[in-house]
CSV table of C-alpha atoms in Angstrom, one decimal:
chain,number,residue,atom,x,y,z
A,178,UNK,CA,146.6,125.8,64.7
A,179,UNK,CA,144.6,128.9,64.6
A,180,UNK,CA,141.4,129.1,66.6
A,181,UNK,CA,138.4,130.4,64.6
A,182,UNK,CA,135.2,131.8,66.2
A,183,UNK,CA,131.8,132.1,64.4
A,184,UNK,CA,129.4,134.6,65.8
A,185,UNK,CA,125.8,134.3,65.0
A,186,UNK,CA,123.9,137.6,65.5
A,187,UNK,CA,120.9,137.3,63.3
A,188,UNK,CA,117.5,135.6,63.6
A,189,UNK,CA,117.3,132.3,61.8
A,190,UNK,CA,114.8,133.3,59.1
A,191,UNK,CA,114.2,136.5,57.1
A,192,UNK,CA,117.8,136.3,55.8
A,193,UNK,CA,120.3,133.5,55.1
A,194,UNK,CA,122.9,134.7,57.6
A,195,UNK,CA,122.5,131.7,60.0
A,196,UNK,CA,122.3,129.1,57.3
A,197,UNK,CA,125.4,130.3,55.5
A,198,UNK,CA,127.3,130.9,58.7
A,199,UNK,CA,126.6,127.3,59.7
A,200,UNK,CA,127.8,126.1,56.3
A,201,UNK,CA,131.1,128.0,56.8
A,202,UNK,CA,131.5,126.7,60.4
A,203,UNK,CA,131.0,123.1,59.3
A,204,UNK,CA,133.5,123.5,56.4
A,205,UNK,CA,136.0,125.1,58.8
A,206,UNK,CA,135.5,122.4,61.4
A,207,UNK,CA,136.5,119.8,58.8
A,208,UNK,CA,140.0,121.3,58.6
A,209,UNK,CA,140.4,123.0,62.0
A,210,UNK,CA,140.2,121.5,65.5
A,211,UNK,CA,139.6,124.9,67.2
A,212,UNK,CA,136.3,126.1,66.0
A,213,UNK,CA,133.9,127.8,68.5
A,214,UNK,CA,130.4,129.2,68.0
A,215,UNK,CA,128.9,132.2,69.7
A,216,UNK,CA,125.2,133.2,69.8
A,217,UNK,CA,124.5,136.8,70.5
A,218,UNK,CA,121.6,139.2,70.1
A,219,UNK,CA,118.9,137.7,67.8
A,220,UNK,CA,121.4,135.0,67.0
A,221,UNK,CA,120.2,133.2,70.2
A,222,UNK,CA,117.1,132.3,68.3
A,223,UNK,CA,119.1,130.1,65.9
A,224,UNK,CA,119.1,127.2,68.4
A,225,UNK,CA,115.4,127.2,69.4
A,226,UNK,CA,113.6,123.9,69.0
A,227,UNK,CA,110.5,123.2,67.0
A,228,UNK,CA,111.1,125.7,64.2
A,229,UNK,CA,109.1,125.2,61.0
A,230,UNK,CA,111.1,127.2,58.3
A,231,UNK,CA,109.4,125.2,55.5
A,232,UNK,CA,106.3,127.4,56.2
A,233,UNK,CA,108.2,130.4,54.9
A,234,UNK,CA,109.7,128.4,52.0
A,235,UNK,CA,113.0,128.1,53.7
A,236,UNK,CA,115.2,125.1,54.1
A,237,UNK,CA,115.3,123.5,57.6
A,238,UNK,CA,119.0,123.9,58.4
A,239,UNK,CA,118.4,124.3,62.2
A,240,UNK,CA,118.7,120.5,62.8
A,241,UNK,CA,122.1,120.6,61.2
A,242,UNK,CA,123.4,122.6,64.3
A,243,UNK,CA,123.0,119.3,66.1
A,244,UNK,CA,125.7,117.6,64.1
A,245,UNK,CA,128.4,120.0,65.3
A,246,UNK,CA,129.6,117.7,68.1
A,247,UNK,CA,130.3,115.0,65.4
A,248,UNK,CA,132.7,117.5,63.9
A,249,UNK,CA,134.3,117.8,67.4
A,250,UNK,CA,133.0,121.3,67.8
A,251,UNK,CA,132.4,121.4,71.6
A,252,UNK,CA,132.7,125.1,72.3
A,253,UNK,CA,129.3,126.7,71.9
A,254,UNK,CA,128.3,129.7,73.9
A,255,UNK,CA,125.1,131.6,74.1
A,256,UNK,CA,124.5,135.0,75.6
A,257,UNK,CA,122.4,135.0,78.8
A,258,UNK,CA,121.6,138.7,78.5
A,259,UNK,CA,120.3,138.2,74.9
A,260,UNK,CA,118.2,135.2,76.0
A,261,UNK,CA,116.6,137.2,78.8
A,262,UNK,CA,115.9,140.2,76.5
A,263,UNK,CA,114.0,137.8,74.3
A,264,UNK,CA,112.0,136.1,77.0
A,265,UNK,CA,114.0,132.9,76.8
A,266,UNK,CA,115.5,131.1,79.9
A,267,UNK,CA,118.9,129.5,80.2
A,268,UNK,CA,116.9,126.2,80.3
A,269,UNK,CA,114.9,126.8,77.1
A,270,UNK,CA,115.1,123.7,74.9
A,271,UNK,CA,117.8,124.0,72.2
A,272,UNK,CA,119.0,121.9,69.3
A,273,UNK,CA,122.6,122.2,70.4
A,274,UNK,CA,124.0,122.2,73.9
A,275,UNK,CA,125.5,125.6,74.4
A,276,UNK,CA,127.1,127.1,77.6
A,277,UNK,CA,125.1,130.1,78.8
A,278,UNK,CA,127.5,133.0,79.6
A,279,UNK,CA,126.8,136.6,80.6
A,280,UNK,CA,127.9,139.1,78.0
A,281,UNK,CA,131.2,140.0,79.8
A,282,UNK,CA,132.3,136.3,80.1
A,283,UNK,CA,131.3,135.8,76.5
A,284,UNK,CA,133.4,138.7,75.3
A,285,UNK,CA,136.3,137.3,77.3
A,286,UNK,CA,136.0,133.9,75.5
A,287,UNK,CA,135.6,135.5,72.1
A,288,UNK,CA,138.7,137.6,72.6
A,289,UNK,CA,140.8,134.4,72.8
A,290,UNK,CA,140.0,133.5,69.2
A,291,UNK,CA,142.6,134.2,66.5
A,292,UNK,CA,140.0,134.9,63.8
A,293,UNK,CA,136.3,135.9,64.2
A,294,UNK,CA,133.7,135.7,61.5
A,295,UNK,CA,130.2,137.2,62.0
A,296,UNK,CA,127.0,136.0,60.4
B,158,UNK,CA,151.6,140.1,57.5
B,159,UNK,CA,149.5,137.6,55.7
B,160,UNK,CA,145.9,138.7,55.3
B,161,UNK,CA,142.7,137.0,54.1
B,162,UNK,CA,139.7,139.1,53.3
B,163,UNK,CA,136.1,137.9,53.4
B,164,UNK,CA,133.6,139.9,51.4
B,165,UNK,CA,129.9,139.3,52.2
B,166,UNK,CA,128.4,142.4,50.7
B,167,UNK,CA,127.2,142.8,47.1
B,168,UNK,CA,128.9,144.8,44.2
B,169,UNK,CA,126.2,147.5,44.6
B,170,UNK,CA,123.9,148.5,47.3
B,171,UNK,CA,126.1,148.6,50.4
B,172,UNK,CA,129.6,149.9,51.0
B,173,UNK,CA,131.0,146.6,52.1
B,174,UNK,CA,132.6,145.6,48.8
B,175,UNK,CA,134.1,149.0,48.0
B,176,UNK,CA,135.6,149.2,51.5
B,177,UNK,CA,137.1,145.8,51.0
B,178,UNK,CA,138.6,146.8,47.7
B,179,UNK,CA,140.1,150.0,49.2
B,180,UNK,CA,141.4,148.0,52.1
B,181,UNK,CA,142.9,145.4,49.8
B,182,UNK,CA,144.7,148.0,47.7
B,183,UNK,CA,146.0,149.7,50.9
B,184,UNK,CA,147.4,146.3,52.1
B,185,UNK,CA,149.3,145.7,48.9
B,186,UNK,CA,150.6,149.3,48.9
B,187,UNK,CA,151.9,148.8,52.5
B,188,UNK,CA,153.7,145.7,51.5
B,189,UNK,CA,151.5,143.1,53.2
B,190,UNK,CA,150.7,139.8,51.7
B,191,UNK,CA,147.2,139.3,50.4
B,192,UNK,CA,147.0,135.8,48.9
B,193,UNK,CA,143.3,135.5,48.5
B,194,UNK,CA,140.0,137.2,48.9
B,195,UNK,CA,136.9,135.0,49.5
B,196,UNK,CA,133.5,136.1,48.4
B,197,UNK,CA,130.6,134.7,50.2
B,198,UNK,CA,126.9,135.4,50.7
B,199,UNK,CA,125.9,138.5,48.7
B,200,UNK,CA,129.6,139.0,48.1
B,201,UNK,CA,129.4,136.5,45.2
B,202,UNK,CA,127.6,139.3,43.2
B,203,UNK,CA,131.0,141.0,42.9
B,204,UNK,CA,131.9,138.3,40.3
B,205,UNK,CA,128.8,138.8,38.1
B,206,UNK,CA,130.1,139.8,34.7
B,207,UNK,CA,126.7,141.1,33.7
B,208,UNK,CA,126.9,143.9,36.3
B,209,UNK,CA,126.7,147.1,34.2
B,210,UNK,CA,127.1,150.3,36.1
B,211,UNK,CA,126.4,153.7,34.4
B,212,UNK,CA,129.4,155.3,32.5
B,213,UNK,CA,130.1,157.7,35.3
B,214,UNK,CA,130.0,155.1,38.1
B,215,UNK,CA,132.8,153.0,39.5
B,216,UNK,CA,133.0,149.5,38.0
B,217,UNK,CA,133.9,147.3,41.0
B,218,UNK,CA,133.6,144.0,39.1
B,219,UNK,CA,136.4,145.0,36.7
B,220,UNK,CA,138.3,146.6,39.5
B,221,UNK,CA,138.5,143.2,41.3
B,222,UNK,CA,139.7,141.7,38.1
B,223,UNK,CA,142.5,144.2,38.0
B,224,UNK,CA,143.5,143.1,41.5
B,225,UNK,CA,143.6,139.5,40.5
B,226,UNK,CA,146.1,140.5,37.8
B,227,UNK,CA,148.3,141.7,40.6
B,228,UNK,CA,148.4,138.2,42.0
B,229,UNK,CA,145.5,138.1,44.4
B,230,UNK,CA,143.3,135.0,44.1
B,231,UNK,CA,139.6,135.8,44.0
B,232,UNK,CA,137.7,132.8,45.3
B,233,UNK,CA,133.9,132.8,45.1
B,234,UNK,CA,131.9,130.3,47.1
B,235,UNK,CA,130.4,128.0,44.5
B,236,UNK,CA,127.2,127.1,46.5
B,237,UNK,CA,126.5,130.7,47.4
B,238,UNK,CA,127.1,131.8,43.8
B,239,UNK,CA,124.9,129.2,42.1
B,240,UNK,CA,122.0,130.1,44.5
B,241,UNK,CA,122.4,133.7,43.4
B,242,UNK,CA,122.7,133.2,39.7
B,243,UNK,CA,126.5,133.5,39.3
B,244,UNK,CA,128.1,130.6,37.4
B,245,UNK,CA,131.1,129.6,35.3
B,246,UNK,CA,131.0,127.7,32.0
B,247,UNK,CA,131.6,124.4,33.6
B,248,UNK,CA,128.8,124.6,36.2
B,249,UNK,CA,126.4,126.1,33.6
B,250,UNK,CA,127.0,123.2,31.2
B,251,UNK,CA,126.7,120.6,34.0
B,252,UNK,CA,123.4,122.1,35.3
B,253,UNK,CA,121.9,122.9,31.9
B,254,UNK,CA,121.8,126.6,32.5
B,255,UNK,CA,121.2,129.1,29.6
B,256,UNK,CA,124.5,131.0,30.1
B,257,UNK,CA,127.5,131.5,32.2
B,258,UNK,CA,128.4,134.9,33.8
B,259,UNK,CA,131.4,134.6,36.0
B,260,UNK,CA,133.8,137.5,35.5
B,261,UNK,CA,137.2,136.4,34.3
B,262,UNK,CA,139.7,136.5,37.1
B,263,UNK,CA,137.3,135.0,39.7
B,264,UNK,CA,137.4,131.3,40.6
B,265,UNK,CA,134.6,129.2,42.0
B,266,UNK,CA,135.8,127.4,45.1
B,267,UNK,CA,134.4,125.5,48.1
B,268,UNK,CA,134.2,126.8,51.6
B,269,UNK,CA,137.2,124.7,52.4
B,270,UNK,CA,139.3,127.3,50.5
B,271,UNK,CA,138.2,129.9,53.0
B,272,UNK,CA,139.1,127.7,55.9
B,273,UNK,CA,142.5,127.0,54.5
B,274,UNK,CA,143.2,130.6,53.8
B,275,UNK,CA,142.2,131.6,57.4
B,276,UNK,CA,144.4,128.9,58.9
B,277,UNK,CA,147.4,130.2,57.1
B,278,UNK,CA,146.8,133.9,57.7
B,279,UNK,CA,147.8,136.3,60.5
B,280,UNK,CA,144.7,138.4,60.0
B,281,UNK,CA,141.2,137.8,58.6
B,282,UNK,CA,139.1,140.9,57.9
B,283,UNK,CA,135.4,140.6,57.0
B,284,UNK,CA,133.5,143.1,55.0
């Protein structure tokens, strides 16, 4: 079975990258047991709690990240360096448990994936 | 090698789709297998039959169609397409839309088709 990584690099609102990336990850998780998620750069903002996207006329897809464990997606990694650059701490409340890794460790994990999609 | 391409850039406005087309042609020329190309996000606009470039410009929508005639399946994410105003006859009728505009050669598909293609490919390249 191939392992497939989804990399989230964009902020949650302002474009549909995160929402459509999550849709693709969920669809893939239904068929593949080895799906992992990586949150890098502005992508670390995807998992922040208490977002109110309806105020910018956008659908609230953020809560849907929380169902990933039900799809047996356990490997979720978030970049410590990106968090720090944005004034977030490793303990900042998030909608999905994600392992905090420095950028070198994160790259090492990512390099293990057979296929990588970026959103 | 078996390849799958994922195109997330529009028919016009960025170089993503034209790079993907050139890459697809090069793959076939080199003897690789390219079973399917999946169009997602703004990539669905590559299947908009109403795209009308000027006479001296490259017509990528019809160029994709020619690739399909060489045996490459052109899958378009149905949800992403409908959100962006690209629909086939069946969806248009079901949703009560005024017209259909999917270029012949393209097929509306679910995201599961992308997952299946990735799981059976040696390489996945995203544009």
